[in-house]
XYZ file of C-alpha atoms in Angstrom:
563
model
C -20.135 29.876 23.034
C -17.863 28.111 20.982
C -14.381 28.861 19.797
C -15.162 31.050 16.554
C -12.193 29.564 14.755
C -13.135 25.923 14.982
C -15.084 25.004 11.840
C -13.840 22.258 9.909
C -14.901 22.271 6.438
C -18.555 22.934 5.320
C -20.683 25.357 7.434
C -23.155 22.182 7.911
C -22.313 18.894 8.176
C -21.602 17.353 11.184
C -22.740 17.317 14.729
C -19.111 18.462 15.684
C -19.343 20.923 18.431
C -17.397 22.286 21.505
C -19.205 19.896 23.709
C -18.581 16.904 21.478
C -14.878 17.701 20.922
C -13.947 18.234 24.648
C -16.509 17.068 26.831
C -17.558 13.709 26.502
C -14.085 12.340 25.502
C -13.641 9.053 27.688
C -10.455 7.998 26.041
C -6.945 8.410 27.301
C -3.811 8.773 24.978
C -0.950 6.663 26.358
C 1.878 9.060 27.610
C 5.173 9.512 25.660
C 6.656 10.747 28.729
C 8.578 7.452 29.767
C 10.339 7.340 26.537
C 10.958 11.295 26.676
C 13.410 10.742 29.489
C 15.730 8.368 27.686
C 18.828 9.954 26.994
C 18.541 12.749 29.529
C 20.471 13.164 32.743
C 19.138 13.057 36.181
C 20.753 14.067 39.156
C 20.246 13.631 42.740
C 19.797 16.902 45.134
C 21.524 17.320 48.242
C 18.925 16.927 50.943
C 20.811 17.203 54.716
C 17.596 17.097 56.539
C 16.033 13.854 54.815
C 18.380 11.128 54.323
C 15.954 8.026 53.643
C 15.928 6.715 50.560
C 12.042 6.428 50.136
C 11.828 10.241 50.959
C 14.568 11.721 48.865
C 13.749 13.620 45.668
C 15.610 13.772 42.631
C 15.820 16.711 40.437
C 16.015 16.876 36.481
C 18.461 18.772 34.968
C 16.824 21.283 32.662
C 19.127 20.272 29.640
C 15.509 19.378 28.319
C 13.443 21.958 30.265
C 10.691 21.642 27.340
C 10.415 18.192 28.047
C 9.143 17.971 31.784
C 6.804 20.224 33.280
C 6.302 20.485 37.026
C 2.951 19.027 38.153
C 2.095 21.939 40.649
C 1.613 24.472 37.701
C -1.681 22.393 36.777
C -3.566 23.906 39.641
C -5.360 27.419 39.969
C -2.909 28.995 42.704
C -4.860 32.243 43.393
C -8.388 32.175 42.018
C -9.701 35.059 44.195
C -7.148 37.498 42.696
C -7.300 36.170 39.032
C -11.264 36.385 39.289
C -11.022 39.903 40.344
C -8.543 40.966 37.732
C -10.627 39.064 34.967
C -13.938 40.693 36.005
C -12.184 44.073 36.149
C -11.091 43.397 32.293
C -14.687 42.084 31.510
C -16.439 45.084 32.616
C -14.610 47.190 30.064
C -15.558 45.014 27.305
C -18.495 43.023 27.576
C -20.587 45.040 25.708
C -17.981 45.837 22.676
C -19.475 43.268 20.544
C -22.954 44.087 20.793
C -24.423 40.768 21.940
C -28.344 41.076 22.476
C -28.284 37.919 24.666
C -25.382 39.308 27.090
C -27.033 41.307 29.924
C -25.908 41.987 33.542
C -26.819 39.337 36.053
C -29.805 40.347 38.399
C -30.131 38.600 41.401
C -33.594 39.823 42.208
C -35.139 38.399 38.890
C -38.030 36.050 40.030
C -38.557 32.421 38.922
C -40.359 33.044 35.372
C -37.763 35.856 34.583
C -34.800 33.735 35.198
C -36.577 30.763 33.158
C -36.654 33.274 30.443
C -33.424 34.372 30.559
C -32.217 30.748 30.417
C -34.133 30.223 27.382
C -32.366 33.151 25.899
C -28.952 31.960 26.543
C -29.835 28.404 25.596
C -30.616 29.830 22.080
C -27.773 31.952 21.593
C -25.152 28.976 22.958
C -26.350 26.547 20.385
C -26.334 29.247 17.768
C -22.648 30.012 18.564
C -21.531 26.560 18.275
C -19.144 26.715 15.215
C -20.549 29.944 14.145
C -19.232 33.339 14.557
C -20.729 36.079 16.777
C -21.570 38.565 13.997
C -23.258 35.880 11.843
C -25.197 34.763 14.962
C -26.779 38.083 15.986
C -29.330 38.613 13.060
C -30.365 35.026 13.395
C -30.810 35.267 17.206
C -32.656 38.402 16.857
C -35.086 36.757 14.048
C -35.487 33.884 16.408
C -36.656 35.530 19.305
C -39.035 37.351 17.370
C -40.589 34.119 15.909
C -40.148 32.161 18.873
C -39.980 34.518 21.790
C -40.672 31.727 24.567
C -39.896 27.718 25.295
C -43.515 27.235 24.408
C -43.572 29.053 21.162
C -40.690 27.247 20.145
C -42.169 23.818 21.358
C -45.441 24.329 19.268
C -43.565 24.868 16.152
C -42.671 22.289 13.267
C -39.393 21.188 12.014
C -40.142 23.111 8.786
C -40.601 26.148 10.488
C -37.429 26.042 12.638
C -35.379 24.986 9.772
C -36.617 27.814 7.574
C -35.526 30.098 10.320
C -32.277 28.384 10.567
C -31.503 28.161 6.877
C -28.113 29.449 6.146
C -26.783 28.983 9.456
C -25.278 25.455 8.960
C -25.077 22.270 11.128
C -28.900 21.875 11.090
C -28.809 19.285 13.780
C -28.705 22.154 16.294
C -32.026 23.108 15.104
C -33.773 19.990 15.353
C -32.123 19.441 18.995
C -33.469 22.943 19.948
C -36.968 21.838 19.009
C -36.636 18.589 20.809
C -35.505 19.998 23.847
C -38.370 22.975 24.013
C -40.913 20.064 23.458
C -39.107 18.100 26.590
C -39.089 21.166 28.768
C -42.763 21.925 27.925
C -43.727 18.268 28.586
C -41.686 17.719 31.956
C -40.961 21.042 33.309
C -43.870 23.156 32.309
C -42.300 25.248 29.714
C -39.146 26.073 31.565
C -35.630 24.962 31.647
C -34.294 23.303 34.730
C -32.783 25.390 37.074
C -29.568 23.409 37.744
C -26.912 21.925 35.345
C -27.379 18.106 36.513
C -30.832 18.228 35.511
C -30.497 19.860 32.518
C -27.834 17.925 31.283
C -29.524 14.781 32.054
C -32.739 15.568 30.851
C -33.081 18.049 27.633
C -32.046 16.678 24.529
C -28.958 18.445 22.851
C -27.566 20.302 26.110
C -23.977 18.637 27.127
C -21.910 19.604 30.317
C -20.946 22.844 28.716
C -24.086 24.109 27.563
C -25.640 23.341 30.960
C -22.871 25.172 32.733
C -23.071 28.108 30.591
C -27.059 28.352 30.651
C -27.273 27.693 34.392
C -24.407 29.891 35.692
C -25.428 32.768 33.348
C -29.551 32.489 33.965
C -29.565 31.122 37.325
C -26.394 31.935 38.895
C -25.365 28.477 39.882
C -21.690 28.028 40.901
C -20.844 25.369 37.634
C -17.868 25.491 35.359
C -17.560 25.738 31.591
C -15.252 24.282 28.915
C -15.802 25.414 25.318
C -12.783 25.712 22.988
C -11.993 29.203 24.297
C -11.626 28.368 28.050
C -10.000 25.043 27.236
C -7.224 27.303 25.316
C -7.121 29.825 28.016
C -6.632 27.494 31.000
C -4.214 25.074 28.957
C -1.840 28.120 28.872
C -2.442 29.437 32.305
C -1.749 25.845 33.709
C 0.965 25.266 30.970
C -0.839 21.782 30.278
C 0.441 20.249 27.206
C -1.394 16.854 27.277
C -3.498 15.208 24.658
C -6.355 17.817 24.407
C -9.079 15.097 24.490
C -8.043 12.752 26.852
C -9.906 12.247 30.156
C -6.950 12.893 32.242
C -6.282 16.368 30.459
C -9.939 17.420 30.439
C -10.348 16.327 34.206
C -7.353 18.718 34.960
C -9.112 21.727 32.887
C -12.612 21.026 34.316
C -11.069 21.247 37.867
C -9.473 24.648 36.858
C -12.472 26.236 35.489
C -14.574 24.851 38.708
C -11.805 26.443 40.620
C -12.606 29.767 39.056
C -16.245 29.895 39.826
C -16.027 28.504 43.246
C -17.061 32.056 44.866
C -16.959 32.028 48.773
C -17.706 34.953 51.296
C -13.743 34.914 51.931
C -12.453 34.865 48.475
C -12.429 38.690 48.251
C -9.966 39.023 50.989
C -7.251 36.213 50.316
C -4.937 38.100 47.901
C -1.976 39.973 49.688
C -2.864 43.046 47.511
C -6.643 43.240 46.722
C -7.564 45.669 43.921
C -9.377 48.863 44.942
C -12.733 47.397 43.553
C -12.525 43.798 44.677
C -15.753 44.239 46.991
C -17.851 44.387 43.617
C -20.056 41.550 43.567
C -19.017 38.453 41.647
C -21.330 36.189 39.777
C -20.384 32.710 38.079
C -21.859 33.549 34.835
C -19.973 36.540 34.525
C -16.789 34.745 35.385
C -17.831 32.101 32.650
C -18.746 34.674 30.020
C -15.195 36.599 30.934
C -13.254 33.435 30.210
C -14.629 32.691 27.030
C -14.414 36.546 25.924
C -10.872 36.346 27.170
C -10.062 33.357 25.192
C -12.008 34.270 21.814
C -10.647 37.659 21.961
C -7.173 37.821 23.514
C -5.887 34.393 24.023
C -6.204 33.540 20.471
C -5.204 30.506 18.735
C -2.701 32.401 16.886
C -1.092 35.792 17.767
C -2.290 35.940 21.189
C -2.181 39.139 23.054
C -0.581 38.424 25.967
C 0.532 42.193 26.595
C -3.231 42.706 27.358
C -4.109 39.939 28.955
C -5.261 40.687 32.757
C -4.180 37.028 33.673
C -0.787 37.306 32.390
C 0.698 37.470 35.885
C -0.784 33.936 36.574
C -0.091 32.341 33.237
C 2.576 29.735 33.389
C 2.948 29.227 29.653
C 3.734 33.192 29.493
C 6.252 32.951 32.252
C 7.945 30.164 30.545
C 8.846 32.637 27.859
C 11.032 34.726 30.035
C 14.150 34.452 30.882
C 14.040 34.478 34.606
C 11.742 31.810 34.435
C 14.075 29.640 32.606
C 16.538 29.994 35.364
C 13.883 29.356 38.065
C 13.116 26.313 36.785
C 16.433 24.802 35.450
C 16.096 22.196 38.018
C 12.894 20.056 38.077
C 12.104 17.950 41.241
C 11.544 14.378 40.037
C 8.518 14.138 42.463
C 7.048 17.109 40.880
C 7.378 15.838 37.351
C 4.081 15.900 35.327
C 3.378 12.601 33.674
C 0.511 13.731 31.859
C 1.909 16.369 29.645
C 3.634 15.362 26.536
C 7.033 16.479 25.749
C 7.645 19.799 23.810
C 10.782 19.327 21.605
C 10.490 22.877 20.530
C 8.798 25.681 21.973
C 6.655 27.982 19.960
C 6.195 30.187 22.896
C 2.531 30.453 24.341
C 1.094 28.966 21.308
C 2.818 25.722 22.176
C -0.355 25.402 24.535
C -2.527 23.415 24.329
C -0.997 20.585 22.545
C -2.152 20.351 19.090
C -4.641 17.245 18.581
C -4.125 14.873 15.647
C -6.725 15.644 12.779
C -8.869 12.949 12.243
C -8.818 12.436 8.214
C -12.297 13.035 6.842
C -13.617 9.689 5.185
C -14.319 9.744 1.581
C -17.832 8.665 0.318
C -19.462 8.984 -2.868
C -23.620 9.254 -3.442
C -25.198 9.250 -6.482
C -27.836 11.769 -6.551
C -31.116 11.930 -9.039
C -32.337 15.209 -9.913
C -35.845 13.625 -10.804
C -38.020 16.020 -12.940
C -41.535 15.431 -14.019
C -42.955 17.196 -16.919
C -46.402 17.429 -18.585
C -46.450 16.354 -22.175
C -49.703 18.609 -22.784
C -48.025 21.625 -20.899
C -44.114 21.427 -20.918
C -43.690 24.566 -18.716
C -45.098 22.610 -15.834
C -42.031 20.981 -14.550
C -41.813 19.712 -10.774
C -38.974 18.069 -8.956
C -39.083 15.198 -6.519
C -37.520 16.336 -3.265
C -37.192 13.890 -0.225
C -37.131 14.617 3.523
C -34.144 13.521 5.672
C -34.455 12.037 8.860
C -35.375 14.194 12.019
C -32.200 13.402 13.580
C -28.279 13.609 12.665
C -26.877 15.289 9.993
C -28.884 17.792 7.919
C -31.798 16.779 10.256
C -35.276 17.229 8.428
C -33.836 19.311 5.514
C -35.020 18.333 2.039
C -32.421 17.047 -0.934
C -32.969 15.249 -3.977
C -33.404 11.298 -4.051
C -29.895 9.605 -3.531
C -28.176 6.396 -3.243
C -25.560 7.011 -0.679
C -22.014 5.634 0.036
C -21.846 3.957 -3.312
C -18.609 2.274 -4.872
C -16.616 4.697 -6.603
C -15.961 2.419 -9.562
C -20.103 1.935 -10.149
C -20.456 1.954 -13.755
C -22.746 4.202 -15.701
C -24.899 1.397 -16.588
C -25.440 0.509 -12.968
C -26.094 4.098 -12.082
C -28.856 4.293 -14.676
C -30.662 1.780 -12.925
C -30.896 3.524 -9.690
C -33.738 5.964 -10.571
C -36.211 3.153 -11.186
C -35.371 1.568 -7.906
C -35.687 4.677 -5.977
C -38.777 5.871 -7.538
C -40.371 2.332 -6.544
C -40.196 3.383 -2.969
C -41.412 6.730 -3.253
C -44.357 7.117 -5.809
C -47.442 5.649 -7.015
C -46.761 3.594 -10.116
C -42.907 3.712 -9.725
C -42.415 -0.182 -9.165
C -43.343 -0.496 -13.020
C -40.915 2.192 -14.301
C -37.961 1.657 -16.581
C -35.937 3.474 -19.065
C -37.869 3.822 -22.270
C -35.828 2.449 -25.241
C -38.147 2.824 -27.940
C -38.847 5.690 -30.113
C -42.066 7.401 -29.774
C -44.768 6.527 -32.238
C -45.810 8.867 -34.726
C -49.118 9.448 -33.200
C -47.977 11.458 -29.924
C -51.720 12.539 -29.391
C -52.793 8.793 -28.850
C -54.206 9.495 -25.245
C -53.195 5.889 -23.810
C -49.517 6.966 -24.539
C -49.830 10.160 -22.842
C -50.958 8.369 -19.866
C -47.844 5.994 -19.688
C -45.397 7.247 -17.021
C -41.814 7.035 -18.498
C -38.293 7.767 -17.676
C -37.610 9.409 -21.149
C -33.959 10.768 -19.963
C -31.189 10.041 -17.694
C -28.327 12.635 -18.215
C -25.043 12.598 -16.539
C -24.388 16.169 -15.137
C -21.228 16.012 -13.302
C -19.600 15.963 -9.806
C -20.147 18.208 -6.797
C -17.465 18.018 -4.040
C -19.006 19.042 -0.648
C -16.875 19.014 2.433
C -18.275 18.243 5.817
C -16.211 18.348 9.212
C -15.943 14.486 8.970
C -16.766 13.547 5.559
C -15.684 14.385 1.852
C -18.989 13.825 -0.092
C -18.703 13.466 -3.988
C -22.070 13.607 -5.526
C -22.332 12.036 -8.693
C -25.443 13.900 -10.278
C -27.577 12.674 -12.618
C -30.764 14.335 -14.221
C -33.698 12.225 -14.521
C -36.824 12.931 -16.678
C -40.316 11.844 -16.189
C -43.200 11.896 -18.598
C -46.632 10.851 -18.695
C -49.754 11.687 -17.017
C -51.669 14.941 -16.527
C -49.866 15.216 -12.871
C -47.134 13.944 -11.564
C -47.380 10.549 -9.697
C -48.541 10.949 -5.969
C -45.847 10.171 -3.506
C -46.362 7.313 -1.332
C -47.727 7.644 2.110
C -44.963 7.492 4.549
C -42.360 7.104 1.739
C -39.006 7.307 2.445
C -35.276 6.108 1.823
C -34.191 5.747 5.429
C -33.234 2.124 4.078
C -30.692 3.565 1.746
C -28.670 5.148 4.788
C -25.845 3.253 6.286
C -27.377 2.672 10.156
C -25.383 4.149 12.724
C -25.124 3.109 16.616
C -27.223 5.501 18.320
C -25.444 7.781 20.666
C -26.395 9.076 24.315
C -29.146 11.626 23.645
C -27.914 14.284 26.216
C -24.371 14.372 25.180
C -25.254 17.005 22.778
C -24.837 14.695 19.858
C -26.681 11.873 18.014
C -30.571 11.368 16.992
C -32.790 13.418 19.043
C -36.577 12.513 19.220
C -38.809 15.213 17.533
C -42.350 14.924 17.979
C -44.344 14.117 14.726
C -46.501 17.121 13.445
C -49.212 16.342 10.772
C -49.073 20.140 9.599
C -45.698 19.173 8.020
C -45.283 17.258 4.862
C -43.634 13.544 4.973
C -41.568 11.760 2.911
C -41.327 12.886 -0.844
C -42.957 15.899 -2.273
C -43.199 17.415 -5.993
C -42.006 20.953 -6.014
C -42.582 23.293 -8.807
C -39.290 24.386 -10.620
C -39.489 27.949 -9.358
C -39.995 26.958 -5.567
C -36.928 24.327 -5.312
C -34.776 27.038 -3.852
C -37.421 28.004 -1.374
C -37.290 24.361 0.290
C -35.200 23.988 3.210
C -32.181 22.200 1.817
C -28.463 22.381 2.565
C -25.834 24.354 0.783
C -24.694 20.999 -0.998
C -27.953 20.394 -2.451
C -28.013 23.993 -3.521
C -24.722 23.302 -5.338
C -26.370 20.032 -6.890
C -29.503 21.954 -8.242
C -27.079 25.012 -9.987
C -25.061 22.380 -11.708
C -28.254 20.724 -12.985
C -29.656 24.012 -13.954
C -26.459 24.908 -15.920
C -26.641 21.799 -17.952
C -30.386 22.118 -19.330
C -30.110 25.800 -19.830
C -27.144 25.123 -22.187
C -29.198 22.792 -23.920
C -31.471 25.334 -24.534
C -29.082 27.600 -26.222
C-alpha cells in the first residue's frame, strides 16, 4: 500500500508510484561524509589490550554528533521481539479503517482460494498507489462486482476498465491491471504466480513491492515490502539518513524489511522477556501489513505519534531525541562511523529521517488543444466533437482527448496555431487533406446543394489557457475552438487514424518494473483512433480531468457568445 501523502500535483498524470520511486533506483549519490569531517576533531581512544596500529580504533568526539551515525544502528537487532510487539499492536487496529481486502491469513486455504486472495490483494495494492484508503474503498467494491476474478478482468476491454477507473487518477495503473490479467490467463491459467520472483518477472506492472505484498499476504511467502510507509518507518528505526533513492540506502532498508519477515521456529524464544502472547502464529503478510499500517497511521511524515508506537523501544531515531542517548553516544568509534549517512546539520528530531530527497522540478510543456466541432448546416442543433484515443500504454493510457499538437514552442504565433487543425484533420478524417480555413464570404444562395456538401473550417477561435499539473510535467494547454461545416454527416474517421506520431518518442522501460508501456491485447469491440461524439455525450467519454477542464472552458466561451 502506498504512502497516502505522496501524491505530487494532479491526481492523474505520471506513472509515479511507491515502486517506481524507491524500488528501481540504480543510482548512488556521492556521499558528503568526507567533507563533513573537515573541521571536527578526532581523538584516539586508549586501548591497553590492543597496541598494534592496524587494529587501533579512533573515536570521534561528539562535538558534531549529528554529523555521523554508528553503522551498527543500521541493522535490526531484535527482530523476534519487534515482530511480537508489532503484531500485538496490529491486532488492535487492523479493522479500524474498514478495508474490504484486508482479511486474516488462513493457512488452510486451497490453491484456488489463495489465488483468488492474490487477485484481490493485487487490485487493492495497485489502487492504493498514490491514492488514499477512503477514496479506494468504493472503487475497489465496484471493481470486484464488475471483475470478480482474473478471468473476468482479462475478458474486459480497455474502455470498460477505464470507465470503472474514471476519477481515480493515474490511469496507466488500469491498463497495467488489464495487461497483467491477460498475461496471467495466457501463461498461468487465470492465476497469479504463487511466488514473488515469478510474479515480478512475468506479470506486467508488478514490481518488487507489489509482488512482495501480494505473495506474503495471499500465499504466506516470507518476502519483504518497501513502500513509502515502510521506507520511512525503517529509516527512523535504523536512524538511516542517506539519499533515499540511492542503491546503498535501499539495500539497507530492504535488508531490514527482509529481517522482519524471516520467521523461524526459534524466533519466538529469543527475547529475554517474551510477551505472554508470543506463541501466537506469525505470518509474513500480517507483519508486512502491520509495518505499512504503522507507517501510515503512527510513524507519519509530520507529527509522528511516537508515544503510541509499539516499536519505540527499538527506534534509534527516537532514542537520539533523549538526553540519555546523547550522553551514551557522545563518543563514536571511528571504525563504526557510517559512511552511507549524510550529515545532519540541525536536528528536527524523529522527522529528520528519512533524508529529504531533492525534488525534481517538473518540466514545462505547452500543447495546442483543438476542440473540433462539426455541425450540420441543415440541423444546427446536431453538434458533434472529435475525440481521439491515446495509446494503450503510458500517460493517460487509452483515454480520450481532443486532438492536440504536443510540446510546441511557447512562442508559437496565432497564425501558426491556426494552421494546425487542417494538418491534424488530414490524419484523422476522410476529406481532411483538402480542408482549409474558409476565407471567403458565403454566397447569397445558401441553399445551393453543392455549397452545402463542401466541408469547410468556418471558425477558429482562441479560447484561453488551461494549466494542468502532473507529477512530472506542468502542462499549459492553449485551447482553440474549431468549427467544421458541410455535409449531411460528419466526415468519417480514417481507419486506424492516430496522432501517435505527434507525440515525442520515449525510450521503452522494463515492463515488469511497474512503469513504462504495457501491451494490452487489441479488442475489435472497442472504438479505435478518432470518434465523433454528440455534444451531450462528451463528458460521458473516458477522459482525464485536464481534458474536462478544456471542455468546460470552451463551453463557457460559446455560452457567452450565445447570450
